[in-house]
Coordinates of C-alpha atoms in Angstrom, one line a residue:
M1 CA -0.1 0.0 -0.1
E2 CA 2.8 2.3 1.0
N3 CA 4.6 1.7 -2.4
E4 CA 1.5 2.3 -4.3
K5 CA 1.1 5.7 -2.6
D6 CA 4.7 6.6 -3.3
N7 CA 4.5 5.4 -7.0
F8 CA 1.3 7.5 -7.3
L9 CA 3.1 10.6 -5.6
E10 CA 6.3 10.2 -8.0
I11 CA 4.1 9.9 -11.3
T12 CA 1.7 12.7 -10.4
R13 CA 4.8 15.2 -9.5
E14 CA 6.6 14.4 -12.6
K15 CA 3.5 14.9 -14.7
F16 CA 2.5 18.2 -12.6
Y17 CA 5.8 19.6 -13.4
R18 CA 5.8 18.7 -17.0
A19 CA 2.5 20.6 -17.3
V20 CA 3.5 23.5 -15.5
A21 CA 6.6 23.7 -17.8
E22 CA 4.3 24.1 -20.7
C23 CA 1.4 25.9 -19.1
K24 CA -0.2 28.7 -20.9
P25 CA -2.6 31.5 -19.8
L26 CA -5.7 29.9 -21.4
F27 CA -8.5 31.3 -19.3
A28 CA -8.8 35.0 -18.4
W29 CA -11.5 36.6 -15.8
F30 CA -11.7 40.2 -17.0
S31 CA -13.5 42.8 -14.8
L32 CA -14.6 45.1 -17.2
T33 CA -15.9 47.6 -14.4
D34 CA -15.8 47.9 -10.5
A35 CA -19.5 49.3 -10.6
C36 CA -22.6 47.2 -10.0
N37 CA -26.4 47.9 -10.1
L38 CA -26.9 45.6 -7.2
N39 CA -25.6 45.7 -3.5
C40 CA -25.3 42.0 -2.7
K41 CA -24.3 40.8 0.7
Y42 CA -22.1 38.0 -0.6
C43 CA -20.0 40.5 -3.0
F44 CA -16.5 39.1 -3.1
A45 CA -15.4 42.1 -5.3
D46 CA -16.6 45.0 -3.1
A47 CA -18.2 46.4 -6.1
K48 CA -19.1 50.1 -6.3
Y49 CA -22.9 50.3 -5.9
Y50 CA -25.0 52.2 -8.3
P51 CA -28.7 51.9 -7.8
P52 CA -30.6 51.3 -11.1
A53 CA -32.2 54.5 -11.1
S54 CA -29.0 56.4 -10.1
P55 CA -28.4 59.6 -11.8
E56 CA -24.7 59.1 -11.5
P57 CA -23.3 57.0 -14.5
P58 CA -20.8 54.2 -13.5
H59 CA -17.0 55.1 -13.7
H60 CA -15.2 52.9 -16.3
E61 CA -11.6 52.5 -15.4
L62 CA -10.6 51.5 -18.9
S63 CA -11.8 53.0 -22.2
T64 CA -13.1 50.8 -25.0
E65 CA -10.0 51.3 -26.9
E66 CA -7.8 50.3 -23.7
V67 CA -9.9 47.1 -23.5
F68 CA -9.4 46.3 -27.2
T69 CA -5.6 46.7 -26.6
I70 CA -5.7 44.3 -23.7
I71 CA -7.6 41.7 -25.6
D72 CA -5.0 41.9 -28.3
N73 CA -2.4 41.5 -25.7
I74 CA -3.9 38.4 -24.0
A75 CA -4.8 36.9 -27.5
E76 CA -1.1 37.2 -28.4
A77 CA -0.2 35.4 -25.3
G78 CA -2.4 32.5 -26.0
T79 CA -5.5 33.1 -24.1
E80 CA -8.5 31.0 -25.5
I81 CA -11.4 32.1 -23.6
V82 CA -12.0 35.3 -21.8
M83 CA -14.8 35.6 -19.0
F84 CA -16.0 39.3 -18.7
A85 CA -17.2 40.1 -15.3
G86 CA -17.2 42.9 -12.8
G87 CA -19.0 44.5 -10.9
E88 CA -21.6 44.2 -13.3
P89 CA -20.5 44.1 -17.0
T90 CA -23.8 44.8 -18.6
L91 CA -23.5 48.4 -17.1
R92 CA -21.0 49.0 -19.9
E93 CA -22.7 50.7 -22.8
D94 CA -19.9 49.4 -25.1
L95 CA -20.3 45.8 -24.0
V96 CA -21.8 44.6 -27.3
D97 CA -18.9 46.1 -29.0
I98 CA -16.4 44.6 -26.7
V99 CA -17.8 41.1 -27.2
R100 CA -17.8 41.4 -30.9
Y101 CA -14.1 42.6 -30.9
A102 CA -13.1 39.8 -28.6
S103 CA -15.0 37.1 -30.2
S104 CA -13.0 37.3 -33.2
R105 CA -9.8 36.4 -31.3
M106 CA -11.1 33.9 -28.7
H107 CA -14.1 32.3 -27.2
V108 CA -16.1 35.0 -25.1
A109 CA -18.0 34.2 -21.9
M110 CA -19.7 36.5 -19.2
N111 CA -20.7 36.5 -15.7
S112 CA -23.6 38.6 -14.7
N113 CA -26.4 39.2 -12.2
G114 CA -28.7 39.1 -15.2
Y115 CA -30.8 42.3 -14.0
L116 CA -30.4 44.1 -17.2
L117 CA -30.4 41.1 -19.8
D118 CA -33.6 41.6 -21.5
E119 CA -34.3 39.9 -24.7
R120 CA -33.0 42.6 -26.9
L121 CA -29.6 42.8 -25.2
C122 CA -29.2 38.8 -25.0
R123 CA -29.9 38.8 -28.8
D124 CA -27.3 41.7 -29.4
L125 CA -24.7 39.8 -27.3
A126 CA -25.5 36.5 -29.0
R127 CA -25.1 38.1 -32.5
A128 CA -21.8 39.6 -31.5
G129 CA -20.3 36.2 -30.7
L130 CA -21.0 35.7 -26.9
S131 CA -20.8 31.7 -26.3
Q132 CA -21.1 31.3 -22.7
V133 CA -23.1 33.2 -19.8
K134 CA -23.1 32.4 -16.2
I135 CA -25.9 33.8 -14.2
S136 CA -25.8 34.3 -10.5
V137 CA -28.6 32.7 -8.6
D138 CA -28.0 32.4 -4.9
G139 CA -30.9 30.0 -3.7
M140 CA -34.6 30.1 -4.4
E141 CA -36.5 33.3 -4.4
K142 CA -36.5 34.2 -0.6
N143 CA -32.8 33.5 -0.3
H144 CA -31.8 35.1 -3.5
D145 CA -33.8 38.3 -2.9
W146 CA -32.3 38.6 0.6
N147 CA -29.0 38.7 -0.9
R148 CA -29.5 40.7 -4.0
G149 CA -32.7 42.8 -3.6
E150 CA -36.6 42.3 -3.9
G151 CA -37.6 41.2 -7.3
S152 CA -34.1 40.2 -8.4
F153 CA -35.0 36.5 -8.5
Q154 CA -37.5 36.9 -11.1
R155 CA -35.1 39.1 -13.0
T156 CA -32.4 36.3 -13.1
M157 CA -35.0 33.8 -14.2
D158 CA -36.1 36.0 -17.2
A159 CA -32.4 36.4 -17.9
L160 CA -31.8 32.7 -18.1
R161 CA -34.9 32.1 -20.4
N162 CA -33.8 35.1 -22.7
L163 CA -30.4 33.5 -23.1
V164 CA -31.8 30.2 -24.0
K165 CA -34.3 31.7 -26.3
V166 CA -31.8 33.8 -28.5
G167 CA -29.4 30.8 -28.8
V168 CA -26.6 31.4 -26.7
P169 CA -24.6 28.3 -26.8
K170 CA -24.0 27.7 -23.1
V171 CA -26.0 29.2 -20.3
I172 CA -25.2 28.4 -16.8
L173 CA -26.8 29.0 -13.5
I174 CA -24.0 29.7 -11.0
M175 CA -24.8 29.3 -7.2
T176 CA -22.7 30.8 -4.4
L177 CA -23.2 28.2 -1.7
T178 CA -23.3 29.2 1.8
N179 CA -24.7 27.9 5.1
L180 CA -27.7 30.0 4.6
N181 CA -28.6 28.5 1.2
Y182 CA -27.0 25.0 1.7
D183 CA -30.6 23.2 2.1
E184 CA -31.4 24.6 -1.4
L185 CA -28.6 23.0 -3.4
E186 CA -30.5 20.1 -4.7
K187 CA -33.5 22.3 -5.7
M188 CA -31.1 24.6 -7.5
V189 CA -29.6 21.8 -9.6
E190 CA -33.2 20.5 -10.4
L191 CA -34.2 24.1 -11.4
S192 CA -31.4 24.4 -13.6
I193 CA -32.0 20.9 -15.4
N194 CA -35.6 21.7 -15.7
M195 CA -34.9 25.1 -17.3
G196 CA -32.4 23.6 -19.9
V197 CA -29.4 25.5 -18.5
D198 CA -26.3 24.0 -16.8
F199 CA -25.6 24.3 -13.1
T200 CA -22.1 25.0 -11.4
M201 CA -21.4 25.9 -7.7
V202 CA -18.7 28.1 -6.0
E203 CA -18.0 28.2 -2.5
F204 CA -18.7 31.4 -0.4
L205 CA -15.5 32.9 0.8
P206 CA -15.5 36.1 3.1
L207 CA -14.1 38.6 0.7
G208 CA -14.7 42.2 -0.3
R209 CA -18.1 43.4 1.0
A210 CA -18.6 39.9 2.5
S211 CA -15.4 40.0 4.5
E212 CA -17.5 40.5 7.7
G213 CA -19.7 37.4 7.0
K214 CA -17.5 34.7 8.1
E215 CA -20.5 33.0 9.9
W216 CA -21.9 32.4 6.2
T217 CA -19.0 30.0 5.7
L218 CA -19.8 26.3 5.0
S219 CA -18.5 23.9 7.6
K220 CA -16.4 21.2 6.5
E221 CA -19.2 18.9 7.0
Q222 CA -21.5 20.9 4.7
L223 CA -19.0 21.2 2.0
E224 CA -18.3 17.3 2.0
R225 CA -21.8 16.5 1.7
A226 CA -22.2 19.1 -0.9
Q227 CA -19.3 17.8 -3.0
R228 CA -20.5 14.2 -2.7
Y229 CA -24.2 15.1 -3.9
L230 CA -22.8 17.0 -6.8
L231 CA -20.4 14.2 -7.7
E232 CA -23.5 11.9 -7.8
A233 CA -25.5 14.7 -9.9
Q234 CA -22.6 14.7 -12.4
D235 CA -23.2 10.9 -12.7
R236 CA -26.8 11.3 -13.2
Y237 CA -26.9 14.5 -15.7
G238 CA -23.3 14.4 -17.0
W239 CA -20.3 16.6 -16.0
Q240 CA -21.1 19.1 -18.9
R241 CA -24.4 19.9 -17.0
V242 CA -23.3 19.8 -13.5
S243 CA -19.7 21.2 -12.4
F244 CA -18.2 22.3 -9.2
E245 CA -14.7 22.9 -7.8
N246 CA -13.6 19.3 -7.3
R247 CA -10.6 19.7 -5.0
Y248 CA -10.6 17.4 -2.1
I249 CA -13.1 14.9 -3.6
V250 CA -10.7 14.4 -6.5
A251 CA -9.1 12.0 -4.0
E252 CA -12.0 9.8 -4.4
D253 CA -12.6 10.1 -8.1
E254 CA -11.0 6.8 -9.1
Y255 CA -11.3 7.5 -13.0
C256 CA -9.3 10.8 -12.5
K257 CA -6.7 9.3 -10.3
R258 CA -6.2 6.4 -12.7
I259 CA -5.7 8.6 -15.8
C260 CA -3.4 11.2 -13.7
A261 CA -1.3 8.2 -12.2
D262 CA -0.8 6.7 -15.9
P263 CA 2.8 7.7 -17.1
N264 CA 1.7 6.9 -20.7
E265 CA -1.2 9.4 -20.7
P266 CA -0.5 13.0 -21.7
C267 CA -0.3 15.9 -19.2
N268 CA -1.9 18.8 -20.8
F269 CA -4.9 20.8 -19.6
Y270 CA -7.5 18.3 -20.9
D271 CA -5.8 15.1 -19.8
F272 CA -4.3 15.9 -16.6
C273 CA -5.8 17.5 -13.4
V274 CA -3.5 20.0 -11.7
G275 CA -6.4 20.7 -9.1
C276 CA -6.6 24.7 -8.8
I277 CA -5.7 26.1 -12.3
S278 CA -5.1 29.7 -11.0
N279 CA -1.7 30.9 -12.6
I280 CA -1.3 27.5 -14.2
Y281 CA -4.0 28.0 -17.0
S282 CA -6.0 30.9 -15.6
Y283 CA -5.5 34.4 -14.5
C284 CA -7.5 37.6 -13.5
I285 CA -7.6 41.0 -14.8
T286 CA -8.9 43.9 -12.8
A287 CA -11.0 46.7 -14.0
S288 CA -7.9 48.9 -14.1
G289 CA -6.1 46.3 -16.2
K290 CA -3.9 44.9 -13.6
V291 CA -3.1 41.1 -13.6
T292 CA -3.5 39.4 -10.3
A293 CA -2.3 36.1 -8.7
G294 CA -4.3 33.3 -7.2
D295 CA -7.7 34.8 -8.0
I296 CA -7.0 37.3 -5.4
M297 CA -7.7 40.8 -6.9
T298 CA -5.6 42.7 -4.4
L299 CA -2.3 40.6 -5.2
E300 CA -1.4 42.6 -8.3
V301 CA 1.7 41.4 -10.5
G302 CA 1.5 43.2 -13.5
D303 CA -0.2 46.0 -15.7
L304 CA -1.4 45.3 -19.0
R305 CA -1.7 48.8 -20.1
K306 CA 2.2 48.8 -19.9
E307 CA 3.3 45.1 -20.2
K308 CA 2.8 42.2 -22.4
L309 CA 1.0 39.4 -20.6
K310 CA 3.4 37.0 -22.2
D311 CA 6.1 38.6 -20.0
V312 CA 4.1 38.8 -16.8
W313 CA 3.1 34.9 -17.3
E314 CA 6.7 33.9 -17.4
N315 CA 8.2 36.2 -15.0
A316 CA 5.9 37.3 -12.1
E317 CA 7.6 35.9 -8.9
L318 CA 4.3 35.1 -7.2
F319 CA 3.2 32.9 -10.3
K320 CA 6.5 31.1 -9.8
I321 CA 5.9 30.5 -6.2
I322 CA 2.1 29.2 -6.7
R323 CA 3.3 26.8 -9.6
N324 CA 5.8 25.2 -7.1
R325 CA 3.9 22.7 -5.1
E326 CA 7.0 22.2 -2.8
N327 CA 6.0 25.3 -1.4
L328 CA 2.7 24.2 0.0
K329 CA 2.8 24.2 3.7
G330 CA 1.1 22.1 6.5
K331 CA -1.1 19.3 5.5
C332 CA -1.4 20.4 1.9
G333 CA 2.4 20.0 1.5
K334 CA 2.3 16.5 3.1
C335 CA -0.9 15.3 1.0
Q336 CA -0.5 12.5 -1.5
Y337 CA -2.9 14.3 -3.8
R338 CA -1.1 17.7 -3.7
Y339 CA -0.1 17.4 -7.5
I340 CA -3.7 16.9 -8.5
C341 CA -5.4 19.1 -5.9
G342 CA -3.1 21.4 -4.1
G343 CA -6.1 22.9 -2.1
C344 CA -7.6 26.3 -2.6
R345 CA -4.9 29.1 -2.6
R346 CA -7.5 31.8 -2.5
R347 CA -9.1 30.2 0.7
A348 CA -5.8 29.8 2.3
Y349 CA -4.8 33.5 1.6
T350 CA -8.1 34.7 2.9
Y351 CA -7.9 33.0 6.1
T352 CA -4.2 33.1 6.9
G353 CA -2.6 35.8 4.7
D354 CA -0.2 33.4 3.4
I355 CA -1.1 32.0 -0.2
M356 CA 0.8 28.8 0.3
A357 CA -0.5 27.8 3.6
A358 CA -2.6 24.7 4.2
D359 CA -6.1 25.0 3.0
P360 CA -8.4 25.5 6.0
G361 CA -11.4 24.3 4.0
C362 CA -10.3 20.7 3.4
W363 CA -12.4 18.1 4.7
R364 CA -10.5 15.2 3.4
W365 CA -8.0 15.0 6.2
A366 CA -10.0 16.7 9.0
G367 CA -10.0 13.7 11.2
D368 CA -6.2 12.4 10.2
K369 CA -3.8 13.9 12.8
S370 CA -0.9 12.5 10.7
E371 CA -1.9 15.0 7.8
T372 CA -1.9 18.3 10.0

């Protein structure tokens, strides 16, 4: 058994570092604005609130031409998919033009609260080349409206229907799971499937405006049960229809482990699981054009108004630290699955201030003192 564990660790280590040596910035999260028309309690970005009827227009940190220049910059570096987000990207009057420009260079996705996505805007965005949209829905109507404002649940339902109607290729309901809406997880998956849209879940972290909401964080037991349920839902509906961050539970995914531990299988993005892909295959761009590390918007490592993404990707010291799993500390540094999981660096930084600390949310070894 010990030899089998050592063999797994040796093979996955070798494949992980081969993958890292050839890694490219495939996926960009690009915040087009810090402004938002909602004032959500869960907001990790601490977006600047502009009420729907506000006479003051949102301030856009980057001009249309600056956004175009950054799109050219990231396309040159090998980015294949850009996710436009915010704040709320639909507040930008030039959004359709930005989508049209970007779609000629890469696949274009968008993360939105859905409030402004009427049928006309959805059709314009689809025609401009928008290929994927994630709409945030944080529970059934009562829970969602508590977080985002009265009437916002119905606006998200309308947005999802409009996006399906106009033919956006992939429409996703994305749920931020907390201990407040935890009991509605199964209902949300069923709602998504019945509406003909896909489902994904992200775990709540007390960041930005939500930094004081530590009491909303999932317990390890809740997260374990949620991941087990979603793994079953993937088996039932298909992984294309149901997705979630599969860290921790990847240790129980026998198919994934078998592929990752096969020395004859390739180790590119589609054939080998590195766990968290931040700064290995993905990165973030702030509304002012800065590149950040570990999906943490305050850890700036470059400025795309002045630098080439290719240079930032290859030379940022913090990227190098994150890509070296020998830098992991505590139980993450000892775990046999560290090369196919690695824990959540964003969670580690949020709770400890150390981006390479042990992930405090891991339930896998919660009762195993040898792994602490």
